[in-house]
Amino acid sequence: MSKKRTAKVIIVGGDVLGCGQANQLGHEGWGEETVLSEKAELTSGSASHGYGSFRLAYTEDEMDWLRHTLSVGRALGFNIELVGLEFIAEKHPYYNLEGVIGALYTPDDGLVASSNVTMAMATGARQKGVKLFRQCRATNITQNDAGEWVVETEQGTVICEHFVYAGGTYARQMVEWTDLQLQMTSMTHHYFVTEDVPEFKDLDTELAVIRDDKLASGHIRMVQKKGRIGIYEKENSNSVWHNECPWEYENWLFEADYDRVMPWLENSFERMPILPTVQPRRSPTVTPSARSSHLPS
Ligand SMILES: Cc1cc2nc3c(=O)[nH]c(=O)nc-3n(C[C@H](O)[C@H](O)[C@H](O)COP(=O)(O)OP(=O)(O)OC[C@H]3O[C@@H](n4cnc5c(N)ncnc54)[C@H](O)[C@@H]3O)c2cc1C
């Protein structure tokens, strides 16, 4: 990057959202006037996805929440429906449905390797003229008297009309540069990947993801021939980086805290009894706090 350049748009952050925006702007004809700056390498953020998914309900209140979600989903054009136990058991014969009274089924939930998607979108953006700068952290953002954004980066300054934030969990500290404040906290969550599950060996397609907010406080899914349990603790949750997120962060794994997640982990194994035959691997990670897709407890 030259020490000072002008552009129509700067996108800060080069993971799935930033590269997606860059690709889209390229296809809208803004490629030559768009730059993207990524502090590390592309796909350095937290992006990671079945073959359909079920959101389970155990009570009438939870069914009401699913009906609400159904109407919102349909209004947005999603292929989504309420289904009964027989349907769930047919699609997912390994889940213990005791106590479940229904589910919201989203058949088009898909499986993608998010880093591959990000790289493909980055390639599309480059082909349309977008300049992508790696190892190029944005260090300050101000507005000049003309109302343009002045974005200082490790490789020079960019003056532009539009600033697109795609920096993930760094949002709070970056918007503070512009005197804005965001109510945002980074939470650590656990996910566990099992060894290969013998029952999955001969399956041609992946099983639907089960989102069991009540008993697993998260999701249980098949990933290739392994099982994955992702827990978003409803109780005993843990936040980190209260003052600021370290700029060196690139997909670190945190120390596991098994006591904190044990009730959900035990429930998960009880719900999917084919999993306890294998050893879980601990892989806690960090994600910006956002539980909007979850059922009320
Ligand atoms: C364990 C785990 C599992 C998940 N599973 C799923 C799932 O199954 N399905 C799903 O839809 N979502 C899932 N998510 C959520 C999903 O990963 C996030 O919603 C997604 O990564 C957000 O993408 P993003 O591009 O907005 O931000 P991020 O992926 O966080 O990327 C932000 C990028 O900005 C860069 N950056 C930050 N600050 C600066 C700066 N000052 N200058 C330059 N660059 C900067 C970072 O280096 C990084 O590359 C999961 C998350 C986790 C942690």
Coordinates of C-alpha atoms and ligand atoms in Angstrom, one line a residue:
M1 CA 0.0 0.0 0.0
S2 CA 1.4 3.5 -0.8
K3 CA 1.7 5.7 2.3
K4 CA -1.6 7.5 1.4
R5 CA -4.3 6.4 -0.9
T6 CA -7.9 7.2 -1.6
A7 CA -10.7 4.8 -2.2
K8 CA -14.4 4.7 -2.2
V9 CA -14.6 2.0 0.4
I10 CA -12.3 0.4 3.0
I11 CA -13.3 -2.9 4.6
V12 CA -11.4 -3.7 7.8
G13 CA -11.3 -7.4 8.5
G14 CA -10.5 -10.3 6.0
D15 CA -12.6 -13.2 7.2
V16 CA -15.9 -14.5 5.9
L17 CA -17.8 -11.2 6.3
G18 CA -15.1 -8.9 5.0
C19 CA -14.2 -11.1 2.0
G20 CA -17.9 -11.5 1.2
Q21 CA -18.4 -7.8 1.2
A22 CA -15.3 -7.3 -1.0
N23 CA -16.6 -9.9 -3.5
Q24 CA -20.0 -8.3 -3.5
L25 CA -18.7 -4.8 -4.0
G26 CA -16.5 -6.1 -6.8
H27 CA -19.5 -7.6 -8.6
E28 CA -21.4 -4.3 -8.1
G29 CA -18.6 -2.6 -10.1
W30 CA -16.9 -0.9 -7.1
G31 CA -13.8 -3.3 -7.2
E32 CA -11.2 -0.8 -8.4
E33 CA -12.3 1.6 -5.7
T34 CA -12.4 -0.8 -2.8
V35 CA -9.6 -1.9 -0.5
L36 CA -9.6 -4.5 2.3
S37 CA -7.1 -4.5 5.2
E38 CA -6.6 -7.6 7.3
K39 CA -4.3 -7.5 10.4
A40 CA -3.1 -11.1 10.0
E41 CA -3.8 -13.6 7.1
L42 CA -7.2 -14.0 5.4
T43 CA -9.5 -16.3 7.4
S44 CA -7.8 -15.4 10.7
G45 CA -11.1 -14.9 12.5
S46 CA -13.6 -17.3 14.1
A47 CA -15.7 -18.5 11.1
S48 CA -16.6 -22.3 10.9
H49 CA -21.2 -25.5 9.3
G50 CA -25.1 -29.9 8.4
Y51 CA -27.4 -31.2 6.3
G52 CA -30.5 -29.7 7.7
S53 CA -31.1 -28.7 11.3
F54 CA -33.6 -29.3 14.1
R55 CA -34.3 -26.8 16.9
L56 CA -36.0 -28.9 19.6
A57 CA -38.8 -27.9 22.0
Y58 CA -39.6 -29.6 25.3
T59 CA -42.4 -27.4 26.5
E60 CA -45.4 -25.5 25.1
D61 CA -43.6 -22.2 25.8
E62 CA -40.7 -23.4 23.7
M63 CA -43.2 -24.5 20.9
D64 CA -44.5 -20.9 21.0
W65 CA -41.0 -19.6 20.5
L66 CA -40.5 -22.0 17.5
R67 CA -43.8 -20.8 16.0
H68 CA -42.6 -17.2 16.3
T69 CA -39.3 -18.2 14.7
L70 CA -41.2 -20.0 12.0
S71 CA -43.2 -16.9 11.1
V72 CA -40.1 -14.7 11.0
G73 CA -38.2 -17.3 9.0
R74 CA -41.0 -17.7 6.4
A75 CA -41.3 -13.9 6.1
L76 CA -37.6 -13.8 5.3
G77 CA -38.1 -16.5 2.7
F78 CA -36.4 -19.4 4.5
N79 CA -37.4 -23.0 3.8
I80 CA -38.5 -23.9 7.3
E81 CA -41.3 -26.0 9.0
L82 CA -42.5 -27.4 12.3
V83 CA -42.2 -31.1 12.5
G84 CA -43.1 -33.9 14.9
L85 CA -41.2 -36.7 16.6
E86 CA -41.5 -39.3 13.8
F87 CA -40.0 -37.0 11.3
I88 CA -37.1 -36.1 13.5
A89 CA -36.4 -39.8 14.3
E90 CA -36.5 -40.7 10.6
K91 CA -33.9 -38.0 9.8
H92 CA -31.8 -38.5 12.9
P93 CA -32.2 -42.0 14.4
Y94 CA -29.5 -41.6 17.0
Y95 CA -31.0 -38.8 19.1
N96 CA -32.8 -39.6 22.3
L97 CA -36.1 -37.7 21.9
E98 CA -37.6 -38.4 25.3
G99 CA -39.5 -35.3 26.5
V100 CA -39.3 -33.6 23.1
I101 CA -42.6 -32.4 21.7
G102 CA -41.6 -30.9 18.4
A103 CA -38.9 -29.2 16.4
L104 CA -38.3 -26.5 13.9
Y105 CA -36.7 -28.0 10.8
T106 CA -34.5 -26.0 8.4
P107 CA -33.7 -28.4 5.5
D108 CA -31.5 -26.0 3.7
D109 CA -29.0 -25.5 6.5
G110 CA -25.8 -26.4 4.7
L111 CA -22.3 -27.5 5.3
V112 CA -19.3 -25.4 4.1
A113 CA -15.7 -25.2 5.0
S114 CA -15.7 -21.6 5.9
S115 CA -12.1 -20.9 5.2
N116 CA -12.5 -22.3 1.6
V117 CA -15.6 -20.1 1.1
T118 CA -13.7 -17.1 2.4
M119 CA -10.7 -17.8 0.1
A120 CA -13.1 -18.2 -2.9
M121 CA -14.7 -14.9 -2.2
A122 CA -11.3 -13.2 -1.8
T123 CA -10.3 -14.6 -5.2
G124 CA -13.6 -13.3 -6.7
A125 CA -12.9 -9.9 -5.1
R126 CA -9.3 -9.7 -6.5
Q127 CA -10.6 -10.6 -10.0
K128 CA -12.9 -7.7 -9.8
G129 CA -10.1 -5.3 -8.9
V130 CA -10.3 -5.1 -5.0
K131 CA -6.9 -4.7 -3.4
L132 CA -6.5 -7.0 -0.4
F133 CA -3.8 -6.1 2.1
R134 CA -2.7 -8.8 4.6
Q135 CA -0.6 -8.1 7.8
C136 CA -2.2 -4.7 7.7
R137 CA -3.9 -3.8 10.9
A138 CA -6.2 -0.7 11.0
T139 CA -4.8 1.4 13.9
N140 CA -7.1 4.4 14.0
I141 CA -10.3 5.8 12.3
T142 CA -11.3 9.4 12.3
Q143 CA -13.4 11.7 10.1
N144 CA -11.9 14.8 8.3
D145 CA -13.7 18.1 7.8
A146 CA -15.0 16.9 4.4
G147 CA -16.8 14.0 6.2
E148 CA -14.4 11.4 4.7
W149 CA -13.1 8.5 6.8
V150 CA -9.4 8.6 7.5
V151 CA -8.3 5.0 8.2
E152 CA -4.7 4.6 9.5
T153 CA -3.2 1.2 9.0
E154 CA 0.2 -0.4 9.5
Q155 CA 0.9 0.0 5.8
G156 CA -0.4 3.6 5.2
T157 CA -3.5 5.8 5.4
V158 CA -6.6 5.4 3.4
I159 CA -9.1 8.2 2.8
C160 CA -12.5 7.0 1.7
E161 CA -16.2 7.6 1.6
H162 CA -17.3 4.4 3.2
F163 CA -15.9 2.4 6.1
V164 CA -17.1 -1.2 6.4
Y165 CA -16.5 -2.9 9.7
A166 CA -15.8 -6.6 9.4
G167 CA -13.4 -7.1 12.4
G168 CA -15.5 -9.5 14.4
T169 CA -14.8 -9.5 18.1
Y170 CA -12.8 -6.3 18.0
A171 CA -15.8 -4.1 17.3
R172 CA -16.0 -2.5 20.7
Q173 CA -12.4 -1.2 20.9
M174 CA -12.4 -0.2 17.2
V175 CA -15.6 1.9 17.3
E176 CA -14.2 3.7 20.4
W177 CA -11.8 5.4 18.0
T178 CA -14.8 7.2 16.6
D179 CA -16.2 8.0 20.1
L180 CA -19.0 5.4 19.7
Q181 CA -19.7 2.8 22.3
L182 CA -20.9 -0.7 21.8
Q183 CA -22.3 -3.0 24.5
M184 CA -20.3 -6.1 23.7
T185 CA -18.5 -8.8 25.5
S186 CA -16.3 -11.7 24.3
M187 CA -17.4 -15.0 25.8
T188 CA -15.4 -18.2 25.8
H189 CA -17.3 -21.3 24.8
H190 CA -16.4 -25.0 24.5
Y191 CA -16.7 -27.4 21.7
F192 CA -15.7 -31.0 21.7
V193 CA -14.7 -33.1 18.7
T194 CA -14.9 -36.9 19.2
E195 CA -13.0 -39.6 17.4
D196 CA -14.7 -41.3 14.5
V197 CA -18.2 -42.7 15.5
P198 CA -18.6 -46.3 14.1
E199 CA -22.4 -45.7 13.4
F200 CA -21.5 -42.8 11.1
K201 CA -19.1 -45.0 9.0
D202 CA -21.6 -46.2 6.4
L203 CA -23.8 -43.0 6.3
D204 CA -23.7 -41.4 2.8
T205 CA -24.9 -38.0 4.0
E206 CA -24.4 -36.0 7.2
L207 CA -27.1 -36.2 9.8
A208 CA -29.0 -33.0 10.5
V209 CA -27.6 -30.8 13.2
I210 CA -29.5 -31.0 16.5
R211 CA -29.9 -27.7 18.4
D212 CA -31.0 -28.6 21.9
D213 CA -31.0 -25.5 23.9
K214 CA -32.6 -27.1 27.0
L215 CA -30.4 -30.1 27.6
A216 CA -27.2 -29.5 25.6
S217 CA -27.3 -25.7 25.8
G218 CA -26.0 -25.8 22.2
H219 CA -25.7 -28.1 19.2
I220 CA -24.7 -31.7 18.6
R221 CA -23.7 -32.6 15.1
M222 CA -21.9 -35.0 12.8
V223 CA -18.8 -33.6 11.2
Q224 CA -17.5 -36.0 8.6
K225 CA -17.4 -39.2 10.6
K226 CA -16.9 -37.5 14.0
G227 CA -19.3 -36.0 16.5
R228 CA -19.1 -32.4 17.6
I229 CA -20.7 -30.9 20.7
G230 CA -20.8 -27.1 20.8
I231 CA -21.9 -25.7 24.2
Y232 CA -23.0 -22.1 24.8
E233 CA -23.3 -22.1 28.5
K234 CA -26.6 -20.8 29.9
E235 CA -25.2 -20.8 33.3
N236 CA -21.6 -20.3 34.6
S237 CA -20.7 -18.5 31.4
N238 CA -17.2 -16.9 31.2
S239 CA -16.3 -13.6 29.6
V240 CA -12.7 -12.6 28.7
W241 CA -10.8 -9.5 27.6
H242 CA -12.9 -7.0 29.5
N243 CA -10.7 -4.0 28.6
E244 CA -9.6 -5.0 25.1
C245 CA -9.0 -7.9 22.8
P246 CA -5.3 -8.6 22.2
W247 CA -4.4 -7.7 18.6
E248 CA -2.2 -10.8 18.4
Y249 CA -5.3 -13.0 18.8
E250 CA -5.6 -15.4 15.8
N251 CA -7.8 -18.5 16.6
W252 CA -6.2 -19.3 20.0
L253 CA -7.7 -22.1 22.0
F254 CA -8.3 -21.4 25.7
E255 CA -7.8 -23.7 28.6
A256 CA -10.8 -26.0 29.1
D257 CA -12.9 -25.7 32.1
Y258 CA -14.7 -29.1 32.3
D259 CA -16.5 -28.3 35.5
R260 CA -18.3 -25.4 33.9
V261 CA -19.7 -27.4 31.0
M262 CA -20.0 -30.9 32.6
P263 CA -23.8 -30.8 33.1
W264 CA -24.3 -30.0 29.4
L265 CA -21.7 -32.5 28.3
E266 CA -23.3 -35.2 30.4
N267 CA -26.7 -34.4 29.0
S268 CA -25.3 -34.5 25.4
F269 CA -23.9 -38.0 25.9
E270 CA -27.2 -39.1 27.4
R271 CA -29.1 -37.7 24.5
M272 CA -26.8 -39.2 21.9
P273 CA -25.6 -42.5 23.5
I274 CA -23.5 -43.5 20.5
L275 CA -21.0 -40.8 21.5
P276 CA -19.7 -41.9 24.9
T277 CA -17.9 -44.8 23.3
V278 CA -15.3 -42.3 22.1
Q279 CA -12.9 -39.9 23.8
P280 CA -13.8 -36.1 23.6
R281 CA -11.1 -33.7 22.7
R282 CA -11.2 -30.4 24.4
S283 CA -11.2 -27.3 22.1
P284 CA -12.5 -24.2 23.8
T285 CA -12.5 -21.1 21.7
V286 CA -13.8 -17.6 21.8
T287 CA -16.7 -16.0 20.1
P288 CA -18.4 -12.6 20.4
S289 CA -21.4 -12.9 22.7
A290 CA -24.6 -13.4 20.6
R291 CA -27.3 -15.9 21.7
S292 CA -30.1 -14.5 19.7
S293 CA -30.8 -17.7 17.8
H294 CA -31.2 -19.6 21.1
L295 CA -34.5 -20.5 22.8
P296 CA -35.3 -18.8 26.1
S297 CA -34.2 -20.9 29.0
Ligands
LIG1 C1 -16.2 -22.5 17.6 C2 -17.1 -21.7 16.7 C3 -18.0 -22.4 15.9 C4 -18.8 -21.7 15.1 N1 -19.7 -22.4 14.4 C5 -20.5 -21.7 13.5 C6 -21.4 -22.4 12.7 O1 -21.5 -23.7 12.7 N2 -22.2 -21.7 11.8 C7 -22.2 -20.3 11.8 O2 -22.9 -19.7 11.0 N3 -21.3 -19.6 12.6 C8 -20.5 -20.3 13.4 N4 -19.7 -19.6 14.3 C9 -19.8 -18.1 14.2 C10 -19.0 -17.6 13.0 O3 -17.7 -18.1 13.1 C11 -18.9 -16.0 13.1 O4 -20.2 -15.5 13.1 C12 -18.1 -15.5 11.9 O5 -16.7 -15.9 12.0 C13 -18.0 -14.0 11.9 O6 -17.2 -13.6 10.7 P1 -16.6 -12.2 10.6 O7 -15.9 -12.1 9.3 O8 -17.7 -11.2 10.9 O9 -15.6 -12.1 11.8 P2 -14.3 -12.9 12.2 O10 -14.4 -14.3 11.6 O11 -14.1 -12.8 13.6 O12 -13.1 -12.2 11.4 C14 -12.7 -10.9 11.7 C15 -11.4 -10.6 10.9 O13 -11.0 -9.2 11.1 C16 -9.6 -9.1 11.4 N5 -9.4 -7.9 12.1 C17 -9.9 -7.5 13.3 N6 -9.5 -6.3 13.7 C18 -8.7 -5.8 12.7 C19 -8.1 -4.6 12.4 N7 -8.0 -3.6 13.3 N8 -7.4 -4.4 11.2 C20 -7.5 -5.4 10.3 N9 -8.1 -6.6 10.5 C21 -8.7 -6.8 11.6 C22 -9.3 -10.4 12.1 O14 -7.9 -10.7 12.1 C23 -10.2 -11.4 11.4 O15 -9.6 -12.0 10.3 C24 -18.8 -20.2 15.1 C25 -17.9 -19.6 15.9 C26 -17.0 -20.3 16.7 C27 -16.0 -19.5 17.5

